[in-house]
XYZ file of C-alpha atoms in Angstrom:
321
model
C -0.079 0.037 -0.175
C 1.450 3.623 -0.983
C -1.497 5.607 -1.065
C -4.372 6.130 1.776
C -7.270 8.658 1.862
C -8.993 10.256 4.936
C -12.972 11.756 5.021
C -14.586 12.984 8.184
C -18.097 12.226 7.492
C -21.687 13.194 8.986
C -21.942 15.375 12.120
C -18.719 17.065 13.472
C -17.137 16.434 16.487
C -14.430 18.335 18.269
C -11.004 15.428 18.079
C -11.590 14.915 14.212
C -8.757 17.418 13.442
C -6.491 15.186 15.882
C -7.804 12.506 14.517
C -6.708 13.428 10.630
C -3.527 14.572 12.498
C -2.689 11.675 13.685
C -3.505 9.594 10.321
C -1.683 11.764 8.531
C 1.239 11.683 10.533
C 1.097 8.003 10.614
C 1.285 7.585 7.595
C 4.055 9.697 6.405
C 5.799 7.682 9.180
C 5.426 4.410 7.490
C 6.130 5.864 4.094
C 2.758 6.543 2.813
C 0.858 9.495 0.808
C -2.203 10.924 2.040
C -4.995 11.938 0.090
C -7.247 14.154 1.908
C -11.142 14.435 0.641
C -13.345 17.255 1.287
C -16.688 17.270 2.780
C -17.080 13.631 3.226
C -18.426 11.165 0.605
C -19.988 13.354 -0.851
C -16.517 15.091 -2.058
C -15.530 11.909 -2.727
C -18.244 11.390 -5.362
C -17.467 15.198 -6.802
C -13.474 14.296 -6.723
C -12.426 17.129 -3.916
C -9.087 15.511 -3.343
C -6.300 17.378 -2.135
C -2.757 16.260 -1.259
C -2.098 16.289 3.229
C 1.835 16.862 4.324
C 3.086 17.535 7.448
C 2.225 20.951 7.386
C -1.290 20.423 6.433
C -2.296 18.891 9.739
C 0.799 21.726 11.841
C -1.400 23.392 14.679
C -4.717 21.593 13.940
C -4.492 19.083 17.538
C -6.340 22.107 19.154
C -9.202 23.236 17.106
C -12.958 21.831 16.782
C -14.712 21.058 14.423
C -12.874 19.178 10.716
C -10.487 21.118 8.623
C -11.842 18.339 5.728
C -15.184 19.853 5.986
C -17.578 17.298 6.429
C -21.463 16.309 4.694
C -24.346 14.569 4.918
C -24.843 11.952 1.334
C -28.345 10.951 1.358
C -26.893 9.834 -2.512
C -24.708 7.446 -1.306
C -27.241 5.095 -1.549
C -27.248 4.691 -4.789
C -24.614 2.633 -6.366
C -24.035 4.527 -9.391
C -23.234 7.194 -7.186
C -20.628 4.682 -4.855
C -19.635 3.801 -8.091
C -18.292 7.637 -9.380
C -16.877 7.575 -5.370
C -14.853 4.238 -6.492
C -13.712 6.484 -9.491
C -12.389 9.203 -7.790
C -10.448 6.422 -5.396
C -8.820 4.966 -8.458
C -8.093 8.430 -9.826
C -5.517 9.544 -7.059
C -4.470 6.193 -6.444
C -6.063 5.740 -3.068
C -5.630 1.487 -1.945
C -7.005 2.302 1.604
C -10.079 4.790 3.259
C -10.019 6.123 6.439
C -13.842 6.992 7.410
C -14.432 9.079 10.528
C -17.627 9.497 11.546
C -21.159 7.515 12.714
C -22.582 4.895 11.861
C -24.078 5.777 8.818
C -20.851 6.654 7.619
C -19.509 3.203 8.388
C -21.989 1.658 6.737
C -20.861 3.829 3.650
C -17.364 2.652 4.002
C -18.559 -1.180 3.921
C -20.441 -0.772 0.808
C -16.858 0.379 -0.468
C -15.433 -2.085 0.449
C -17.537 -5.246 -0.396
C -18.410 -3.811 -4.172
C -14.981 -2.140 -5.158
C -12.846 -4.263 -3.083
C -11.246 -0.432 -1.108
C -9.717 -1.413 1.864
C -11.580 1.194 5.006
C -11.559 1.421 8.473
C -13.837 3.537 10.734
C -12.694 5.588 13.726
C -16.011 6.812 15.416
C -16.303 10.074 15.734
C -20.030 11.940 17.102
C -20.025 13.972 20.424
C -23.143 11.940 20.714
C -21.842 8.524 21.659
C -24.121 6.329 20.520
C -21.597 3.806 18.602
C -22.518 0.370 20.021
C -18.594 -1.329 19.959
C -16.768 1.751 22.106
C -17.311 2.753 25.594
C -16.487 6.377 24.543
C -16.729 8.497 20.737
C -14.332 10.962 19.637
C -16.201 14.468 20.907
C -18.161 12.868 23.428
C -15.934 14.048 26.093
C -15.270 17.436 24.884
C -19.406 17.796 24.340
C -19.860 17.074 27.695
C -17.442 19.388 29.079
C -19.466 22.238 27.347
C -22.768 21.172 29.481
C -21.068 21.440 32.289
C -19.799 24.929 31.832
C -23.945 25.957 30.709
C -24.617 24.408 33.821
C -22.775 26.371 35.967
C -23.127 29.544 34.440
C -27.348 29.003 34.537
C -27.058 27.648 38.440
C -25.708 30.985 39.168
C -28.430 33.036 37.538
C -31.275 30.306 38.923
C -29.982 30.879 42.276
C -29.970 34.520 42.607
C -33.543 34.438 41.007
C -34.911 31.467 42.751
C -35.680 29.883 39.759
C -35.723 26.367 37.789
C -34.346 25.722 34.178
C -34.201 22.980 31.847
C -31.454 22.379 30.115
C -31.717 20.603 27.087
C -28.953 18.830 25.520
C -27.551 17.073 22.165
C -27.629 13.432 21.726
C -29.807 11.899 19.055
C -32.152 9.031 20.449
C -29.206 8.517 23.377
C -28.907 10.165 26.653
C -25.132 9.397 26.887
C -24.642 13.507 27.081
C -27.151 14.339 29.264
C -26.625 11.601 31.657
C -22.623 12.513 32.388
C -23.218 15.910 32.319
C -26.435 15.535 34.385
C -24.150 13.792 37.134
C -21.421 16.000 37.049
C -23.627 18.996 37.086
C -25.289 17.723 39.624
C -28.654 17.744 37.982
C -31.941 17.632 40.728
C -33.442 15.207 37.836
C -32.022 13.599 34.243
C -34.427 12.789 31.736
C -33.235 9.896 29.681
C -34.871 7.917 26.642
C -33.466 4.833 27.761
C -35.505 5.230 31.387
C -38.935 5.744 32.009
C -39.833 8.967 34.110
C -42.782 10.867 35.361
C -43.644 14.488 35.222
C -46.228 14.210 38.612
C -42.204 12.317 39.925
C -40.811 15.907 38.226
C -42.970 18.570 39.743
C -43.040 16.838 43.289
C -38.930 16.764 43.197
C -39.471 20.370 42.532
C -41.921 21.188 45.308
C -39.855 19.108 48.029
C -36.883 21.323 47.291
C -38.710 24.228 47.526
C -40.044 23.164 50.626
C -36.661 22.811 51.659
C -35.018 25.759 51.029
C -33.826 25.211 47.783
C -32.891 27.935 45.361
C -32.456 26.190 42.070
C -33.961 23.361 39.967
C -31.593 22.261 37.193
C -33.381 19.586 35.000
C -31.159 17.807 32.129
C -33.430 17.400 29.381
C -31.845 14.808 26.794
C -33.545 15.630 22.919
C -34.303 12.756 21.846
C -37.217 12.389 24.787
C -38.903 16.063 23.814
C -38.334 19.568 23.516
C -37.283 21.927 26.118
C -40.928 24.338 25.481
C -43.026 21.129 25.730
C -41.264 19.996 28.763
C -41.550 23.346 30.182
C -45.504 23.635 29.242
C -46.221 20.469 31.397
C -44.429 21.247 34.512
C -46.610 24.846 34.423
C -49.437 23.120 33.875
C -48.998 21.573 37.073
C -46.336 24.209 38.919
C -47.832 27.409 37.690
C -46.201 29.508 40.040
C -43.033 28.313 39.079
C -40.702 30.403 38.190
C -39.149 28.216 35.657
C -37.156 28.783 32.202
C -35.525 26.898 29.559
C -32.419 26.658 27.713
C -31.703 24.852 24.220
C -27.401 24.314 23.973
C -27.972 23.196 20.443
C -24.824 22.995 17.966
C -22.214 24.993 21.005
C -22.227 21.258 22.031
C -20.390 20.213 18.812
C -17.528 23.214 18.965
C -14.550 24.378 20.880
C -11.259 22.819 21.671
C -11.605 19.409 22.620
C -10.404 17.841 25.534
C -7.323 15.839 26.913
C -9.179 13.044 26.475
C -10.379 13.589 23.520
C -7.184 14.326 21.857
C -5.737 11.610 23.182
C -8.021 9.057 21.563
C -8.500 10.589 18.659
C -4.321 10.254 18.073
C -4.636 6.475 19.013
C -7.117 5.676 17.337
C -6.017 7.513 13.462
C -2.465 5.678 14.037
C -4.475 2.017 14.769
C -6.621 2.945 11.569
C -2.690 2.901 9.743
C -1.382 0.774 10.930
C -4.736 -2.104 9.809
C -4.397 -0.474 6.794
C -0.968 -1.507 6.703
C -2.051 -4.910 7.916
C -4.080 -5.184 4.852
C -7.283 -4.781 7.199
C -10.649 -4.050 5.752
C -14.095 -2.972 7.023
C -12.792 -2.609 10.524
C -14.038 0.351 13.183
C -11.436 0.820 16.184
C -13.012 1.328 19.443
C -11.851 1.851 23.073
C -13.059 -0.931 25.317
C -11.917 -1.629 28.968
C -9.288 1.108 28.005
C -7.669 -0.609 24.807
C -7.360 0.475 22.128
C -9.590 -2.858 19.597
C -10.894 -3.403 16.488
C -13.751 -4.917 15.135
C -15.604 -6.271 11.633
C -18.280 -3.168 10.810
C -20.698 -5.321 10.660
C -20.376 -7.263 14.254
C -19.650 -4.076 15.624
C -22.940 -2.208 14.667
C -24.912 -4.686 15.847
C -23.287 -5.153 19.421
C -25.835 -3.709 21.868
C -24.193 -0.714 23.736
C -25.371 -1.202 27.651
C -26.764 1.950 29.409
C -25.159 2.704 32.301
C -28.279 2.464 34.613
C -25.933 2.234 38.056
C -24.777 6.031 37.018
C -28.614 6.846 36.722
C -29.143 5.773 40.342
C -26.788 7.415 41.422
C -27.826 10.448 40.174
C -31.085 10.116 41.611
C -29.597 9.881 44.946
C -27.090 12.297 45.247
C -30.142 14.826 44.174
C -32.106 13.974 47.360
């Protein structure tokens, strides 16, 4: 193998640049040429390919987002579109492809490998942490720290006004950001897609807190359950005198300098992706499990079941009495 390519696909996540840097520098260390594909699979179809060298990835380790840009490409589900992508790879002599993204991105990589015999390696990059084969995805830790910063600031003003606040966080259909940030931020209630909850229980908890002199109430809501305005309406119907506000953090959670954890994780995964290509491996997803970097077949990896951390959720209830 002489030339490899790398692309970022789907939603961006802090740490993607660190992974790009690791792929490029590890590839060059082993004597490979490295090509960058702009805008994910869409850029691969449209032949948006650039050369990457040591200088290309200088001073990007600490930056959020992705220097290769990213996009979603629904057209890639069509075989004739994937053929154009393969022709681009052939044109540039790319024999192995590193794909940083989520499950949809990995399916695209899998099809390229199966239909056109392209060696593909996936690196999980998504703030949602919803890839089943890995304990953590690139960007998750940074997103949680962004939420924590917001909770700390909202708590200050909530205490001053003796107010309740709903903080809606991202995560798609998973509640990992809400759970981890909620526990670390001392939320009184964490509402997740994975756990049944009761509006009456929530309102009773708020009422109990007010009676014991509590000055603020922080409710962390995962977007996969409902929207913050919907929850606020439900609470106000039961507690009309409650001073209540809500904050939707939105895409602020995707940006910012990656944390130490995300930088190190991305660097390890990026380097390992190059090693797997040099070993002539394909259709693999790199993960971290039990603090070890491992890799699995794409089908096996995506069919795994990610066990929800019920103990951590129960701890949040104990600590928020």
